[in-house]
Short mmCIF file of C-alpha atoms and ligand atoms in Angstrom, two decimals:
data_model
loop_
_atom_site.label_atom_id
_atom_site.label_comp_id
_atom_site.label_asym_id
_atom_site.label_seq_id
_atom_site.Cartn_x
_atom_site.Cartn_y
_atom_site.Cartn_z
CA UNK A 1 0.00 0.00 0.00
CA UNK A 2 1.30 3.34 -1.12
CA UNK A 3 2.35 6.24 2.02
CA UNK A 4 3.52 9.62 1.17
CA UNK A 5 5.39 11.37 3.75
CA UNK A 6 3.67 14.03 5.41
CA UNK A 7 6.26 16.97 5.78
CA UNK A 8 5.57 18.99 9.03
CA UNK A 9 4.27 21.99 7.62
CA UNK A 10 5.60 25.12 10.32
CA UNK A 11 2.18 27.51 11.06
CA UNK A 12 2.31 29.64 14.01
CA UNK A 13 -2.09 29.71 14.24
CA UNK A 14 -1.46 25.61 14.74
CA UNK A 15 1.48 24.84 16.60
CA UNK A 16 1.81 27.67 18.75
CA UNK A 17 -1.87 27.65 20.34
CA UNK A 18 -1.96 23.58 20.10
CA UNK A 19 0.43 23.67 22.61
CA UNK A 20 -1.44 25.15 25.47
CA UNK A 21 -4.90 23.73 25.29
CA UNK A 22 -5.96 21.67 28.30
CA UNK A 23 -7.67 18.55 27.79
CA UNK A 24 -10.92 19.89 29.06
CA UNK A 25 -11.18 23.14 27.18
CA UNK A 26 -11.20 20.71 24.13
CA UNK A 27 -13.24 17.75 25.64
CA UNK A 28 -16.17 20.86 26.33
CA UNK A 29 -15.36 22.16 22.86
CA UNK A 30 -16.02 18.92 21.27
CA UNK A 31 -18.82 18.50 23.25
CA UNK A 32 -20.42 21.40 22.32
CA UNK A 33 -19.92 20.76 18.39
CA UNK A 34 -21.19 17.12 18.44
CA UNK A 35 -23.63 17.68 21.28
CA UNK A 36 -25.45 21.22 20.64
CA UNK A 37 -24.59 21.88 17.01
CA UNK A 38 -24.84 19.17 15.09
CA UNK A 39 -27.42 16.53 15.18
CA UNK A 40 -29.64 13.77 13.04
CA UNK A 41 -27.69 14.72 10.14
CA UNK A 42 -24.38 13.59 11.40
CA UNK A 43 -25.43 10.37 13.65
CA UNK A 44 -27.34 9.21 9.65
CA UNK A 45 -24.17 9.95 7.97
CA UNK A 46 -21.79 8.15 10.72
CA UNK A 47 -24.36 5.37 10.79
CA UNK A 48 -24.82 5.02 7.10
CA UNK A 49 -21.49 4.64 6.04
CA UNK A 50 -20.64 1.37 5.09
CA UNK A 51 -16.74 2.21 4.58
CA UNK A 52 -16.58 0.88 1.14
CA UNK A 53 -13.89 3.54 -0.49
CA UNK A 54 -16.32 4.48 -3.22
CA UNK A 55 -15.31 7.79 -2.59
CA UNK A 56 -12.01 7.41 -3.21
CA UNK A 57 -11.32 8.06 -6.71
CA UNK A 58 -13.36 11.22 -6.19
CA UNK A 59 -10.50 13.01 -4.27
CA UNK A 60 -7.96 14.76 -6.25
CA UNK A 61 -6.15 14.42 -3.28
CA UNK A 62 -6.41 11.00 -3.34
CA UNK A 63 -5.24 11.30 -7.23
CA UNK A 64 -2.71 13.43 -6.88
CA UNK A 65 -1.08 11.69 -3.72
CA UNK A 66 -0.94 8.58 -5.60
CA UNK A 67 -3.45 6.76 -4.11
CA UNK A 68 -2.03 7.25 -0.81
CA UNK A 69 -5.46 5.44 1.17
CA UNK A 70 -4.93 7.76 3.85
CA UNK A 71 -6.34 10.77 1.28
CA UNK A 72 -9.24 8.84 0.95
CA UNK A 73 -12.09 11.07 1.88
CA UNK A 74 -13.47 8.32 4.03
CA UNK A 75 -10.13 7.84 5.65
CA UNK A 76 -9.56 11.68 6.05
CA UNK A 77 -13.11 11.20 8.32
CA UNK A 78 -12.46 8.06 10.45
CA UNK A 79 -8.74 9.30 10.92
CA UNK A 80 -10.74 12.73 12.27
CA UNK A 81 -14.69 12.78 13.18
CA UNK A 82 -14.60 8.76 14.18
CA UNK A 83 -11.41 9.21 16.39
CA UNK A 84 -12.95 11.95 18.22
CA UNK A 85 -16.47 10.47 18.31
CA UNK A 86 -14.75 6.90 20.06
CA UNK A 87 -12.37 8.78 22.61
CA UNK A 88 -12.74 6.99 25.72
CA UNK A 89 -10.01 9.83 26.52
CA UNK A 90 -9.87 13.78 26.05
CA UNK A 91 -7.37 14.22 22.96
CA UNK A 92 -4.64 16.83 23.63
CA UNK A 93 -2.94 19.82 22.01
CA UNK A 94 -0.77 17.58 19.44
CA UNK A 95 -4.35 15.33 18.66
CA UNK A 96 -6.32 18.54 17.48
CA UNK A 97 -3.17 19.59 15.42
CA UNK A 98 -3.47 16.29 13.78
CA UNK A 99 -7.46 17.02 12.71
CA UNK A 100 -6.56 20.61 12.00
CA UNK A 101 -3.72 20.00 9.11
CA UNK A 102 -6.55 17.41 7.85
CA UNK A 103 -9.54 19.03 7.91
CA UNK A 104 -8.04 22.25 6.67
CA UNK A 105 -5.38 21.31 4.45
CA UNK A 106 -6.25 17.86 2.84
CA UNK A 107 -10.03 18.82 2.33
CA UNK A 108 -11.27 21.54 0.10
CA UNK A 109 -14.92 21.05 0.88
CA UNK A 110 -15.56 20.12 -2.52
CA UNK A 111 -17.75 18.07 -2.28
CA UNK A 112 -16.81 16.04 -5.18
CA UNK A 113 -16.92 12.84 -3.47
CA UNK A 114 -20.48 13.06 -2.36
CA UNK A 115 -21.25 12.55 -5.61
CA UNK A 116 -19.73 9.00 -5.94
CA UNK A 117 -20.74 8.00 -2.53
CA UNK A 118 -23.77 5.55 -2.70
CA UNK A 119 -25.74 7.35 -0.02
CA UNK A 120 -24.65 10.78 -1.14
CA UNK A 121 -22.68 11.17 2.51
CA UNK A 122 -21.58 14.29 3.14
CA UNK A 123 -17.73 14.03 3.59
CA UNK A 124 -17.39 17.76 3.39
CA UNK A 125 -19.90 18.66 5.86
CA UNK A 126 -17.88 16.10 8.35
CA UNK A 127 -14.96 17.70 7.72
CA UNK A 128 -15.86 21.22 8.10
CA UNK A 129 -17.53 20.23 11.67
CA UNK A 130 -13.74 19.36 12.41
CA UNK A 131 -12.74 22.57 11.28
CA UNK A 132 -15.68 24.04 13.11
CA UNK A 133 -14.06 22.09 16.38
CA UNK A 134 -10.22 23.01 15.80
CA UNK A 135 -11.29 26.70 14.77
CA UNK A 136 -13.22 27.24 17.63
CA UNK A 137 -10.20 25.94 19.98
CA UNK A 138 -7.57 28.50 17.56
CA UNK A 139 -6.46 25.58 15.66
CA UNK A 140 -6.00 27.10 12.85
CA UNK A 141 -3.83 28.45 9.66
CA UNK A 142 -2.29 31.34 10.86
CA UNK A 143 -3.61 33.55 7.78
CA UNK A 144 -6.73 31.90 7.47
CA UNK A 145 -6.98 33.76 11.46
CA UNK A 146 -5.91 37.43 10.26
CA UNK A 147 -8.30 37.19 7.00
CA UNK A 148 -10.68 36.72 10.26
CA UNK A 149 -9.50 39.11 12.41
CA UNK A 150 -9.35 41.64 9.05
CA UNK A 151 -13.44 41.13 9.04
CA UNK A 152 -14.23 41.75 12.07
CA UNK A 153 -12.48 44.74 12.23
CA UNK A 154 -13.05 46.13 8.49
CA UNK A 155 -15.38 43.69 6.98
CA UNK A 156 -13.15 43.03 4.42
CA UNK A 157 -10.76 40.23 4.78
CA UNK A 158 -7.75 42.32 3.10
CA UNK A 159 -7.48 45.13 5.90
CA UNK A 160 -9.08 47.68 3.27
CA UNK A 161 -10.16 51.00 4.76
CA UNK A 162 -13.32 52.29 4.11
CA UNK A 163 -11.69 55.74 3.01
CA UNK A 164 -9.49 53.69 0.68
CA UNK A 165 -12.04 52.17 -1.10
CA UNK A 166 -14.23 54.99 -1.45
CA UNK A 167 -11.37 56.48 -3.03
CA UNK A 168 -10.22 53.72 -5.24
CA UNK A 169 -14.03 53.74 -6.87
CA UNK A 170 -13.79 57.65 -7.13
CA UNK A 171 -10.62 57.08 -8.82
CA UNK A 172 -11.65 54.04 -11.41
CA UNK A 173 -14.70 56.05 -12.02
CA UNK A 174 -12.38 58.89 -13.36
CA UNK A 175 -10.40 56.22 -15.57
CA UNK A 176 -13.57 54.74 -16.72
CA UNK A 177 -14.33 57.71 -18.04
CA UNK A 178 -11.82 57.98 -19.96
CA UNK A 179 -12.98 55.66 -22.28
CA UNK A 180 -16.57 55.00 -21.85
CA UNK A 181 -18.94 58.69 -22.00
CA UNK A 182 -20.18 59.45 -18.87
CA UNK A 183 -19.12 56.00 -17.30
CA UNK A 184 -20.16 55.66 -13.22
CA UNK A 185 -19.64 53.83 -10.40
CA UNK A 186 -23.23 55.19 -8.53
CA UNK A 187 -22.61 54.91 -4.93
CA UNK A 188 -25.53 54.43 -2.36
CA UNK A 189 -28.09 54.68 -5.32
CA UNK A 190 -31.31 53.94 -3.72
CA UNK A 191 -33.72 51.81 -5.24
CA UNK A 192 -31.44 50.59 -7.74
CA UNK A 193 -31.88 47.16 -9.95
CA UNK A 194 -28.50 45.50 -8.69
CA UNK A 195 -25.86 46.20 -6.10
CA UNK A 196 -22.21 45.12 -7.09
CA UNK A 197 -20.46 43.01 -4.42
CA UNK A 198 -16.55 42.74 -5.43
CA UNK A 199 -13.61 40.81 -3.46
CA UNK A 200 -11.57 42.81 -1.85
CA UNK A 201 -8.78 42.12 -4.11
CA UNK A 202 -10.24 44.24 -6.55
CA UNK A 203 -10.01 47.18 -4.57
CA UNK A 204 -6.65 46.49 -3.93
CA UNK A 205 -4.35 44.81 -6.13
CA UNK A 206 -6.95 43.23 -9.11
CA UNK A 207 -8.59 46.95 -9.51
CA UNK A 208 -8.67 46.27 -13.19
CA UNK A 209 -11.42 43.63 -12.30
CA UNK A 210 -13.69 46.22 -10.85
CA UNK A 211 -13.40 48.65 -13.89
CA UNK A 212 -13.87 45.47 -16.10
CA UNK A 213 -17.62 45.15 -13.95
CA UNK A 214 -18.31 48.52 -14.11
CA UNK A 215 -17.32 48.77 -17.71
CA UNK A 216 -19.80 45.75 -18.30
CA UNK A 217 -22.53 47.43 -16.35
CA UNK A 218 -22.65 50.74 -18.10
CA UNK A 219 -22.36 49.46 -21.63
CA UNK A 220 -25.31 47.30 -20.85
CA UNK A 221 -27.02 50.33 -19.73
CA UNK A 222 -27.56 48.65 -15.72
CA UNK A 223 -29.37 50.34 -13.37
CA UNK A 224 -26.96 49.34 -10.51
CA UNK A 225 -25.07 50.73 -7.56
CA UNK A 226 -22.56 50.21 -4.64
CA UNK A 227 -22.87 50.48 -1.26
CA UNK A 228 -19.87 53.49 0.31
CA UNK A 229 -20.41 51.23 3.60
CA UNK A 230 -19.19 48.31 5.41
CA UNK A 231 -20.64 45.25 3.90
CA UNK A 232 -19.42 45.79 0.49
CA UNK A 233 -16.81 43.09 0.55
CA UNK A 234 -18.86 39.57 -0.29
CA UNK A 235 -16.64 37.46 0.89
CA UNK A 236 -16.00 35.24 4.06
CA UNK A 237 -12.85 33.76 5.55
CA UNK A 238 -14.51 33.07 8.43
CA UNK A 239 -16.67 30.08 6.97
CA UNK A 240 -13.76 28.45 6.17
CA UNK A 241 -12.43 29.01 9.84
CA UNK A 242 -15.11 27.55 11.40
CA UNK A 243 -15.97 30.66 13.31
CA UNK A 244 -19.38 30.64 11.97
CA UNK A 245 -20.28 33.77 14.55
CA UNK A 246 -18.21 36.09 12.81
CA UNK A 247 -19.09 34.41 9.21
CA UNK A 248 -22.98 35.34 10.34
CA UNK A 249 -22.22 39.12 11.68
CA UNK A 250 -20.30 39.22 7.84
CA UNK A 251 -23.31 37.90 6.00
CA UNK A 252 -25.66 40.28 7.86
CA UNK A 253 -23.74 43.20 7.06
CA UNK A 254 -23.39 42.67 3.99
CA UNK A 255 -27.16 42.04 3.90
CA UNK A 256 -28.22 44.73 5.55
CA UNK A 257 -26.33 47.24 3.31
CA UNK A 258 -28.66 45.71 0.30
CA UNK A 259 -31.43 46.59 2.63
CA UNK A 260 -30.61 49.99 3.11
CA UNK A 261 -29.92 50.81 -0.16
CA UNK A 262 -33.73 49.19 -1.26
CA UNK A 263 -31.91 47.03 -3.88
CA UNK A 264 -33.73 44.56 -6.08
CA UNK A 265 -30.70 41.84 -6.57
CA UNK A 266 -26.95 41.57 -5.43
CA UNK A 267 -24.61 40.89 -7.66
CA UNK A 268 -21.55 38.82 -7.11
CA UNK A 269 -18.16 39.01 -8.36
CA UNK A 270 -16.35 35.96 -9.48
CA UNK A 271 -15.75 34.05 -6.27
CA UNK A 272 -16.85 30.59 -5.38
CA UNK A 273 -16.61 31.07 -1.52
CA UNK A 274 -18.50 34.01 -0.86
CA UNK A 275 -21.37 32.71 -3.20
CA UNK A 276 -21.50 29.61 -0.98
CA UNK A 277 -21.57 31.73 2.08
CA UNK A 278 -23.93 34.27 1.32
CA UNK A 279 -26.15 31.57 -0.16
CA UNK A 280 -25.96 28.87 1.63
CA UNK A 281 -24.06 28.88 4.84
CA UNK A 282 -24.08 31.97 6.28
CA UNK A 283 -27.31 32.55 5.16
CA UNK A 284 -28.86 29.24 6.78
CA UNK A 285 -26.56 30.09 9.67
CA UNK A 286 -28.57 33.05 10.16
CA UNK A 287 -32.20 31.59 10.07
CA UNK A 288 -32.85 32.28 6.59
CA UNK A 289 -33.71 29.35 4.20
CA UNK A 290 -32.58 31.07 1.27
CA UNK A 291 -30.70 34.63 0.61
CA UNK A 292 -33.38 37.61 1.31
CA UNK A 293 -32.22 39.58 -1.07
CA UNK A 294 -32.05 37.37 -4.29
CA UNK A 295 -28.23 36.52 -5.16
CA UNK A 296 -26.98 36.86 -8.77
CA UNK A 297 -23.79 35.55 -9.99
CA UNK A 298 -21.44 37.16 -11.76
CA UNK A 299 -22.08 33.37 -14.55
CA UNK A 300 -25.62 34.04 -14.50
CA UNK A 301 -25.74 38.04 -14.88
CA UNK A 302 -22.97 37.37 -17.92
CA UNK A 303 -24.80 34.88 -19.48
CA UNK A 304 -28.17 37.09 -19.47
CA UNK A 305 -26.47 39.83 -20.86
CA UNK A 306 -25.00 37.81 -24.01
CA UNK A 307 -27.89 35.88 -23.99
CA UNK A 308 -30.57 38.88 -24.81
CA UNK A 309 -28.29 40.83 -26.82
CA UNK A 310 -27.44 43.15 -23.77
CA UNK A 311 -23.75 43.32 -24.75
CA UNK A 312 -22.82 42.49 -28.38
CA UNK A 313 -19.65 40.05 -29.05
CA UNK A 314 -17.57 41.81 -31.59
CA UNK A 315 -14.57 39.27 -31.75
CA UNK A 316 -13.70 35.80 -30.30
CA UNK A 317 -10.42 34.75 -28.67
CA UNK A 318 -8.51 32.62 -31.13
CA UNK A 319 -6.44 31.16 -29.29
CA UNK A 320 -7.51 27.79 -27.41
CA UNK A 321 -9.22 27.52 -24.36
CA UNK A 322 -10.27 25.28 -21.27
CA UNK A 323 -12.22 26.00 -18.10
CA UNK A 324 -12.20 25.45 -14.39
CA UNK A 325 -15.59 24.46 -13.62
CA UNK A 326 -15.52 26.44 -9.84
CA UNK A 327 -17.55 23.86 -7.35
CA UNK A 328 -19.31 26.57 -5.29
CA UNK A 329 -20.96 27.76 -9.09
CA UNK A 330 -20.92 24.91 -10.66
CA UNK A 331 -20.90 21.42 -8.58
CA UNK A 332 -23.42 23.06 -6.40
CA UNK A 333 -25.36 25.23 -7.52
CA UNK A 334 -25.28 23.83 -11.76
CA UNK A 335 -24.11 27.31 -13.45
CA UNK A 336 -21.57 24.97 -15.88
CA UNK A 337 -23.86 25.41 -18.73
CA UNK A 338 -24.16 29.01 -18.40
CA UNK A 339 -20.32 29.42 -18.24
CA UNK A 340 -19.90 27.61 -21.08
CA UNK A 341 -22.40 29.40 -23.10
CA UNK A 342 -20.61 32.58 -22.19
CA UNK A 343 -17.06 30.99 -23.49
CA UNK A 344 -18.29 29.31 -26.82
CA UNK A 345 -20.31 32.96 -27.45
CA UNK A 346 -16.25 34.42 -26.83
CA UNK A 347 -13.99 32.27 -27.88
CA UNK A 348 -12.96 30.06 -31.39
CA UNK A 349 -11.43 27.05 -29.66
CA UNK A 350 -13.38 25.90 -26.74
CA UNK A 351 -11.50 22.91 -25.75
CA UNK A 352 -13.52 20.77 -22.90
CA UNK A 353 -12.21 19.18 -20.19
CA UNK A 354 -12.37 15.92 -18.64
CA UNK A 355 -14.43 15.33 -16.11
CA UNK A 356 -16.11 18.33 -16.94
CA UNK A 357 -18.86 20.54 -14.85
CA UNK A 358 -20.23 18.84 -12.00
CA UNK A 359 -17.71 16.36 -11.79
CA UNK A 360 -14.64 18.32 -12.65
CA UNK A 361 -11.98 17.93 -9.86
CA UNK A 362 -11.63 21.17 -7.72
CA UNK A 363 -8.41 23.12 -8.17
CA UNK A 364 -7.12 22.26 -4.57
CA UNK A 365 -7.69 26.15 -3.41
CA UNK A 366 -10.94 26.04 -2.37
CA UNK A 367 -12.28 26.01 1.00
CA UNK A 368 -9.63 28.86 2.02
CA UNK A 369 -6.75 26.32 0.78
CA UNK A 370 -5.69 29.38 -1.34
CA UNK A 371 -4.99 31.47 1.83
CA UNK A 372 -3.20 29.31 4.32
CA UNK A 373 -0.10 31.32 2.90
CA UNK A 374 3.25 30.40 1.84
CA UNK A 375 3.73 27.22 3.98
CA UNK A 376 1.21 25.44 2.66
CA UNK A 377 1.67 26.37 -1.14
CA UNK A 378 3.96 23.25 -1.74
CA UNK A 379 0.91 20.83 -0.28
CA UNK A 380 -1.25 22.91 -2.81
CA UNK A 381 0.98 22.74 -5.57
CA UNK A 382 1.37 18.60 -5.20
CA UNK A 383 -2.52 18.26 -4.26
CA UNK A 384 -3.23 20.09 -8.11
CA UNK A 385 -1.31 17.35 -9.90
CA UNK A 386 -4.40 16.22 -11.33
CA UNK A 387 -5.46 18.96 -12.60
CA UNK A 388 -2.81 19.98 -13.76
CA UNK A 389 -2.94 16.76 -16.04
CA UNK A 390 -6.27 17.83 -17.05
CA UNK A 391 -5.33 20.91 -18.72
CA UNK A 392 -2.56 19.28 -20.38
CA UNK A 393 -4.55 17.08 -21.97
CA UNK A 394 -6.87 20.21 -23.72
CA UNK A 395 -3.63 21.60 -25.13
CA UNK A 396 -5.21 24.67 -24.10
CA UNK A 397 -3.25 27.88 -23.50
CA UNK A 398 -5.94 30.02 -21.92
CA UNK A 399 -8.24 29.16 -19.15
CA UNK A 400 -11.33 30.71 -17.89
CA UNK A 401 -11.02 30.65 -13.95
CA UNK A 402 -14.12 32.77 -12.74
CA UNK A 403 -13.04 31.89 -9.30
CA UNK A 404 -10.16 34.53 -7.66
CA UNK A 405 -9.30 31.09 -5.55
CA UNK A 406 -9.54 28.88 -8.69
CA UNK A 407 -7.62 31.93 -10.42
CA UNK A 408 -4.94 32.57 -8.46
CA UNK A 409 -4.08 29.19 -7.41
CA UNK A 410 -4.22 28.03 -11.48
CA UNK A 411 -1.73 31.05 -12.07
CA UNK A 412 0.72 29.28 -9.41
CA UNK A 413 0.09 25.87 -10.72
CA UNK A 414 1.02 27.70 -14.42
CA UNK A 415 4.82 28.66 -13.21
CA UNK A 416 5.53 25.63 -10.46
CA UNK A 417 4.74 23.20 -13.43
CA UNK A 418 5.78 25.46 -16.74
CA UNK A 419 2.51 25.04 -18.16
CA UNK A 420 2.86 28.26 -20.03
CA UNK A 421 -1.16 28.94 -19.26
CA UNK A 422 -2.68 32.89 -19.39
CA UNK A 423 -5.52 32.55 -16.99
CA UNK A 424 -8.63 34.45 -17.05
CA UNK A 425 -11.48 36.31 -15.24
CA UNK A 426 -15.24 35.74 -17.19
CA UNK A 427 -15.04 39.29 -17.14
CA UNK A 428 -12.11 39.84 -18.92
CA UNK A 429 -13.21 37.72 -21.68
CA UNK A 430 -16.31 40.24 -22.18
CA UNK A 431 -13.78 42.85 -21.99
CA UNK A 432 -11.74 41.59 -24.18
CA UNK A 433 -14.69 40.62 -27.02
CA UNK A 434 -17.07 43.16 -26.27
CA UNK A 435 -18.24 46.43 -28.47
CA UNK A 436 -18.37 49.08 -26.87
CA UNK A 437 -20.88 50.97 -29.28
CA UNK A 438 -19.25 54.37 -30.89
CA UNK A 439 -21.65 56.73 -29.41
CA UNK A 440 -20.78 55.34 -25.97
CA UNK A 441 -16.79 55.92 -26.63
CA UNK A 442 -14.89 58.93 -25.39
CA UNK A 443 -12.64 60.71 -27.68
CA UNK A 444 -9.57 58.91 -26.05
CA UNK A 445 -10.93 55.18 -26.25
CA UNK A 446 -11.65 56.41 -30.37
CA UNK A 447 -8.17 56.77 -31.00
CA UNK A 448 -6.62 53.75 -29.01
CA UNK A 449 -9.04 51.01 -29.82
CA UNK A 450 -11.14 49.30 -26.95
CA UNK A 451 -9.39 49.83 -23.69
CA UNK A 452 -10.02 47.82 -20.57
CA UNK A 453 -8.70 44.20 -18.99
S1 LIG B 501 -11.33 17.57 -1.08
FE1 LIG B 501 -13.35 17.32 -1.99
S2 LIG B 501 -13.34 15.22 -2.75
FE2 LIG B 501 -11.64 15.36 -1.30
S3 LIG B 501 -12.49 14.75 0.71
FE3 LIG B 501 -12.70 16.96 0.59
S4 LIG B 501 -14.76 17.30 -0.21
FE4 LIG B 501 -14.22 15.18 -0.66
S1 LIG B 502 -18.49 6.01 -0.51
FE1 LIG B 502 -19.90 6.67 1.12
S2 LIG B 502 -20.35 4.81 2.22
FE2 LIG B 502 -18.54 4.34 1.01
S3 LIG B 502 -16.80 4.87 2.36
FE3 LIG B 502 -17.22 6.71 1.20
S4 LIG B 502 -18.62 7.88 2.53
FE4 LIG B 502 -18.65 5.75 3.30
S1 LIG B 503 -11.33 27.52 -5.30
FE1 LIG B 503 -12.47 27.20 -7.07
S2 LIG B 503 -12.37 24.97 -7.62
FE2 LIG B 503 -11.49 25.22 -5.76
S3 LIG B 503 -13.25 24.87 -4.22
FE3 LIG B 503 -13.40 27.11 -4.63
S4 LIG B 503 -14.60 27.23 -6.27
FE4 LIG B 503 -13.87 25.02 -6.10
#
């Protein structure tokens, strides 16, 4: 049987506050988790598995590790969840290290391998109640604990200022202009049709991303806005953490600042995460069944703008392409088709991959994988092998990433194995193919051509 060596991985957030916990801080901890927060959905999935290994060759890290049975998502649970659910004894410090670096670094929460499990377990939802238990004791990647500590203090996982990005849409406004006639970026509109929710990185060091969307939004003539306060950021560290307090107070804020402003939709920027969050977890973590202000994707609003003519295409990539299906769009919640509408409508040489859509492999960023920082890259460099196989296989030379996880991480994988891939943003392919109609050009963007990405 095949055994990769785990290297010790050096992370202050785990082995620094592993070593003080007392055994009864984590036995009441534990407690509290299994006892109080989880319930009939657990005991059926601990009771229902029959630990055949179906799930197996669903893991990429499984793939990529060579087979290495203790990647097995089943394995990753019994060597976690089970352990902790048959203690006769409290574990200690080192134990909880031990679920940590596998709850939080060999799981992306997927949730790939539900899909090949008989009874459609959950392996993901296990997992994350380990994170939810190692989290809640500080367990935890150190950076995975500032992007926390950055929301509750700014709302923003990125330590962005609200005076800074007030001024940074002032100032793209003023460049958008440039090009487009009359371009805005409407702050605190009330009553408007859609309020734009970006990352944080695009306020910071992806701005071009943010000019892309507002670009987008007033060539298609969008009655939109966004909001000057805190809860513009949409996404959510603190999911991932398992401090599902804070990942609540983050949802609500950013809630609430759709409430104030009377909106009729949000609209999301291309991340995975902060969909799943504002749509499913923190939402239902909050007592809502589904999001109360309805929650457009940044797939779904492109696709409706190509779709009924909104935009016009007026070239197509030529180059070839491929596509990293996201999970948190595409595995669950089935926007694949969409995103491949938009691609085919953009691009000559659509090369597919295999598996595709819902059963695509994740890239091995998600579930805050991405941010755990520079000691963990090398674990998420080897856990990508297999996709990284995939896209070598389309002989493609683009991809369309509309992820920032999926992005950046793809971007890495590009140099570490010399794949020589240009990765890209859904909205910088409409960027990059739309027409921008002549009466809606400013004298500058008339001489140069079509500005923008
Ligand atoms: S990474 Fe995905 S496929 Fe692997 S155990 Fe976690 S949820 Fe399952
Ligand atoms: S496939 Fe399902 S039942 Fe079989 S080991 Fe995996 S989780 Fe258990
Ligand atoms: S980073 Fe991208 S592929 Fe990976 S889990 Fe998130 S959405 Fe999935």
């Amino acid at each position: 049987m095949f055994k990769v060596e785990r290297k010790p991985v050096a992370d202050l957030g785990m082995d620094d506050t592993a070593k003080g916990l007392a055994p009864e801080r984590i036995e009441k901890v534990m407690r509290w988790v299994l006892e109080r927060e989880s319930d009939a959905r657990l005991r059926t999935y601990v009771e229902t598995c029959i630990h055949c290994g179906l799930c197996s060759e669903a893991c990429h890290y499984y793939l990529s590790y060579k087979r290495d049975p203790s990647y097995a998502p089943v394995s990753k649970v019994r060597q976690t969840l089970w352990d902790i659910l048959g203690r006769k004894h409290p574990a200690d410090g080192e134990t909880v290290k031990k679920y940590a670096r596998i709850a939080f670094a060999e799981c992306n929460l997927c949730r790939r391998c539900s899909m090949y499990c008989p009874f459609g377990i959950d392996i993901a939802y296990l997992l994350a109640l380990v994170r939810r238990i190692c989290g809640l004791l500080n367990v935890a990647p150190q950076y995975l604990q500032d992007n926390t500590n950055s929301h509750i203090h700014t709302f923003t996982q990125s330590w962005v200022g609200q005076d800074d990005y007030v001024d940074t849409l002032q100032f793209l406004e003023e460049e958008l202009r440039m090009d487009i006639l009359n371009a805005r970026i409407p702050l605190d509109k009330t009553g408007a049709e859609y309020m734009y929710t970006p990352h944080s990185h695009e306020v910071t060091f992806k701005t071009h991303l943010l000019a892309n969307m507002a670009r987008i939004l007033n060539v298609a003539g969008i009655d939109w806005t966004m909001p000057s306060t805190d809860g513009w950021e949409n996404t959510n560290q603190a999911m991932h953490a398992g401090y599902y307090e804070t990942m609540g107070m983050i949802e609500r804020k950013h809630f609430e600042a759709a409430f104030r402003l009377k909106v009729r939709r949000i609209l999301a920027g291309e991340c995975g995460h902060a969909f799943r969050a504002a749509v499913y977890d923190g939402t239902r973590w909050l007592g809502w069944k589904t999001p109360p202000v309805p929650y457009v994707s940044a797939i779904q609003f492109f696709y409706e703008l190509v779709r009924d003519g909104r935009i016009r295409i007026a070239r197509k990539i030529q180059e070839p392409v491929t596509v990293q299906d996201p999970c948190s769009f595409v595995r669950n919640r089935g926007l694949g088709e969409m995103l491949r509408y938009i691609i085919r409508a953009t691009c000559e040489d659509f090369r597919e991959v295999t598996p595709k859509l819902e059963h695509n492999y994740c890239c091995c960023a998600g579930g805050g994988v991405i941010n755990y920082g520079p000691p963990w890259k090398f674990i998420r460099m080897e856990g990508g092998r297999i996709k990284v196989r995939q896209f070598r296989e389309t002989g493609a030379k683009i991809v369309i990433a509309p992820c920032h996880s999926c992005h950046k991480t793809i971007e890495e994988m590009s140099d570490f194995y010399k794949l020589g891939l240009h990765v890209l943003f859904a909205n910088e392919l409409i960027v990059k193919t739309m027409e921008v109609p002549e009466a809606m050009r400013a004298v500058q963007q008339k001489n140069e051509g079509t500005g923008g990405v």
